[in-house]
Amino acid sequence: MASISSANLLDMASEEILDILQTPRVLPRLMTVPGIISDGSNDGDSDGTSSICRDRKIVVSNMLPLHAQRDKGTSKWCFSLDKDSLLLQLKDGFSPETEVIYVGCLKADIEPSEQEEVAQRLLDDFKCVPTFLPPDVQKKFYYGFCKQYLWPLFHYMLPMCPDHGDRYDRQLWQAYVSANKLFADKVMEVVNPEDDYIWVHDYHLMVLPTFLRKRYHRVKLGFFLHSPFPSSEIYRTLPVRDEILKGLLNCDLIGFHTFDYARHFLSCCSRMLGLDYESKRGHIGLDYFGRTVYIKILPVGIHMGRLESVLNQPSTFDKVKEIQEQFKGKKVILGVDDMDIFKGISLKLLAFEQLLQQHQDLQGKLVLVQIVNPARSSGKDVQEAKRETYSTAKRINELYGHPSYEPVILIDHPAARYEKTAYYAVAECCIVNAVRDGMNLVPYKYIVCRQGSPGMDEAMGIKAGSPRTSMLVVSEFIGCSPSLSGAIRVNPWDIEAVAEALNVAITMSDSEKQLRHEKHYRYVSSHDVAYWARSFMQDLERACKDHYSKRCWGIGLGLGFRVISLSPSFRKLSNDHIVSSYKRTNRRAIFLDYDGTIVPQSSIVKSPSAEVIHFLNALSNDPKNTVFIVSGRGRSSLCEWLEPCERLGLAAEHGYFIRWNKSSDWECMTADTEWKQIVEPVMKQYTDATDGSSIETKESALVWHHQDADPDFGSCQAKELLDHLENVLANEPAVVKRGQQIVEVKPQGVTKGLAAEKVLLMMVNGGRPPDFVMCIGDDRSDEDMFEGIIKMVSGLSISTAPEMFACTVGRKPSRARYYLDDTADVVRLLQGLATASNPKPRQIAEFQVAFDTVI
């Protein structure tokens, strides 16, 4: 119920509240070529010719890559580029001809009377488009929903009590949606949707893609999450979980730092939205209403040039000499962290204390320098972390220190870049002990600084060309850990293990340190921020290349909006169109699937309704029709459920058994089924190991069902079972197929397609070649039927080709040319055909009225 309420909230926010919360003016469209200005008047499904323009990327984030301060003398605002901003650095991954536009907020409060002038200046001088959020919305959006709810939750901290994050508040969520809508308005002012690529960054803007996709159905849209994505057990506690997932799925490409984060996202999509993913030639893709949403796994890198320039500054050389003199005769372990509860600073100090306690020979010879960056948010948890850090450091210094030796050095003032760089260069070991962190680039920076430069070598007194060494101790819960194979990975909660890791790091032989350093430096230097940006954008371009080869239209309200993207020839089957064709033909073949076609897949009652029975009778009693139910169900079930239909043909177990009408005998394919003795024990083994799974025994086949099992585990077991059975049945006359939450083993040569071909061939040989063929089904096995019928009909040597209506249930990629939305649509269609049949069975009219009332 919570999700439904939240979806209604979006409608209110986007239609009422957001009409008020508009930014003060609409910026002019960016002129991409002199004299050509895009007015943005195309609708969401426009195929209009795009304006001539240079390659453009629009980068959207919560904050612009700018510094802002007011000049004390003139009281005017002064702006400068933030050269340390990742958003600015990623431009190196694009060609020099690429124009990059930034959309985001400023790190300063601009008065409403100044906003228009500031916006124009930023656009002209920096190609930045500022989003000015009303103060109340900004507070609730950023400091409320983002920092006090989303950020802790994505770092695995549930709001179990008021001291640990704020609990869900609809007003905060409303502000989040409102802010995302305002960001979308700004993007729409500058985007040329046919040509520009939009790259959205981080958890602040996870529903922004929905607003953009709703406005421009073919927008080229990527998203990168810089924080962890939590496991489904944590994420599903979020009351607006579906809305956020659907927001991200409105992108073309979604990027994560690690496979773990991507796996958690995919698991949430599977568990909460019923979406499956597959890997295609190394690329992970989710099919979402005909669109393929690709998943990118690539950790961000550092800007080598920026770091090396600081490394070669005279101020850095001077600081290095000062640090060497200060810690002469001692080894330095370095930590650089923000002050927050997830960075594990206090755990690091406890491990260092344990190290000094267990190895007394290190006392007086080892120093931990902890640089503490200012906290990015405030709250009780930050203050508690700060108090614990200082008290622990004080205790260690009192226990193990003396006038000429201080074991723990806390640097809590804002440290300049050259100062941090100097410490990186001097430290024997760097430790990152975070209990949870999205990426963390500290280890990368440390490695580059330890590589040094000619100027740094001279300052440190190192011989030019001498081997370089570095040692890293990293938490296994940070994003950079998987890419640093030479680091010592630790569980930050295991104090003794971290202490031992530190001891191993500082006592390791120089030759091994050198090998580890060389391996890390090769990776870090080749996988820099430019590589990351270039790789992401290449994948985004590949993900968007088929945008204009498909028809697109939007469905859904509020945050449930999504775009259907299908083949141009794929369209909804019109009742009027097929009834017209039906009336003018005389030799009709009709094939219908059972589950998911004439009976809802989710229905507990599997027998057809009285209305469906009468419509089937109306069709099968017409002498011009040959009507078949083609199903994977067993013949006993179909006989029971369809017992009132005297002239209806049945093809059970995918056509292994065929009966032309109720009075005829069942025809059975000749097939060897001795392989069942091999398959059944294997399936039983997986059933015993998979709670919620079951085996269905058919006369010709065995089916393993896992729809009631845990979605992830059931899917995993199905893949294993598929591989297992394919191996043991390699020399048997049987095929193994995976369907919708099933794994089925059946005889070779048994498909719905072959069953339908047999019926059509019988009609042709009987002198009644069909002039009308209709086939409706909903799952993978029905695709065989579509393909078989189309192939069979196209190969018939008759003067006039029959009218073909291959139709799938649900809007999804299919071999069929037509679709119907659901079983209700199918029954409406059958009603129309039954009404047009001749002669009509008695009582059809009264059932028609009753069905119209129900529908």
Short mmCIF file of N, CA, C and O in Angstrom, two decimals, residues 308 311-312 317 448-459 468:
data_model
loop_
_atom_site.label_atom_id
_atom_site.label_comp_id
_atom_site.label_asym_id
_atom_site.label_seq_id
_atom_site.Cartn_x
_atom_site.Cartn_y
_atom_site.Cartn_z
N GLU A 308 49.44 14.39 -10.45
CA GLU A 308 50.88 14.53 -10.72
C GLU A 308 51.32 15.98 -10.69
O GLU A 308 52.45 16.29 -10.31
N LEU A 311 51.79 16.77 -7.17
CA LEU A 311 52.97 16.02 -6.71
C LEU A 311 54.26 16.78 -7.02
O LEU A 311 55.26 16.65 -6.30
N ASN A 312 54.24 17.59 -8.06
CA ASN A 312 55.45 18.30 -8.49
C ASN A 312 55.49 19.77 -8.07
O ASN A 312 56.32 20.54 -8.58
N PHE A 317 57.08 19.46 -2.18
CA PHE A 317 58.45 19.05 -1.87
C PHE A 317 58.84 19.49 -0.45
O PHE A 317 59.43 18.73 0.33
N VAL A 448 49.69 6.36 -6.79
CA VAL A 448 50.32 7.29 -7.73
C VAL A 448 51.38 8.13 -7.03
O VAL A 448 52.47 8.37 -7.58
N CYS A 449 51.09 8.57 -5.82
CA CYS A 449 52.06 9.38 -5.08
C CYS A 449 53.30 8.57 -4.70
O CYS A 449 54.42 9.10 -4.68
N ARG A 450 53.12 7.29 -4.42
CA ARG A 450 54.27 6.45 -4.10
C ARG A 450 55.12 6.16 -5.34
O ARG A 450 56.30 5.85 -5.23
N GLN A 451 54.51 6.27 -6.52
CA GLN A 451 55.28 6.11 -7.75
C GLN A 451 56.26 7.26 -7.91
O GLN A 451 57.35 7.08 -8.46
N GLY A 452 55.85 8.43 -7.40
CA GLY A 452 56.74 9.58 -7.37
C GLY A 452 56.96 10.23 -8.71
O GLY A 452 56.25 9.99 -9.68
N SER A 453 57.98 11.11 -8.73
CA SER A 453 58.37 11.85 -9.93
C SER A 453 59.83 12.26 -9.73
O SER A 453 60.35 12.20 -8.60
N PRO A 454 60.51 12.69 -10.78
CA PRO A 454 61.92 13.11 -10.59
C PRO A 454 62.08 14.17 -9.51
O PRO A 454 63.01 14.10 -8.69
N GLY A 455 61.20 15.16 -9.50
CA GLY A 455 61.29 16.21 -8.49
C GLY A 455 61.04 15.68 -7.11
O GLY A 455 61.72 16.07 -6.13
N MET A 456 60.05 14.79 -6.96
CA MET A 456 59.73 14.21 -5.66
C MET A 456 60.86 13.31 -5.19
O MET A 456 61.20 13.29 -3.99
N ASP A 457 61.46 12.55 -6.11
CA ASP A 457 62.59 11.68 -5.74
C ASP A 457 63.73 12.51 -5.15
O ASP A 457 64.34 12.14 -4.14
N GLU A 458 64.00 13.63 -5.78
CA GLU A 458 65.06 14.50 -5.30
C GLU A 458 64.74 15.06 -3.91
O GLU A 458 65.60 15.09 -3.02
N ALA A 459 63.47 15.45 -3.73
CA ALA A 459 63.06 16.00 -2.43
C ALA A 459 63.15 14.97 -1.33
O ALA A 459 63.49 15.28 -0.18
N ARG A 468 59.99 1.13 -6.76
CA ARG A 468 58.96 1.79 -5.95
C ARG A 468 58.18 0.72 -5.18
O ARG A 468 57.95 -0.38 -5.68
#
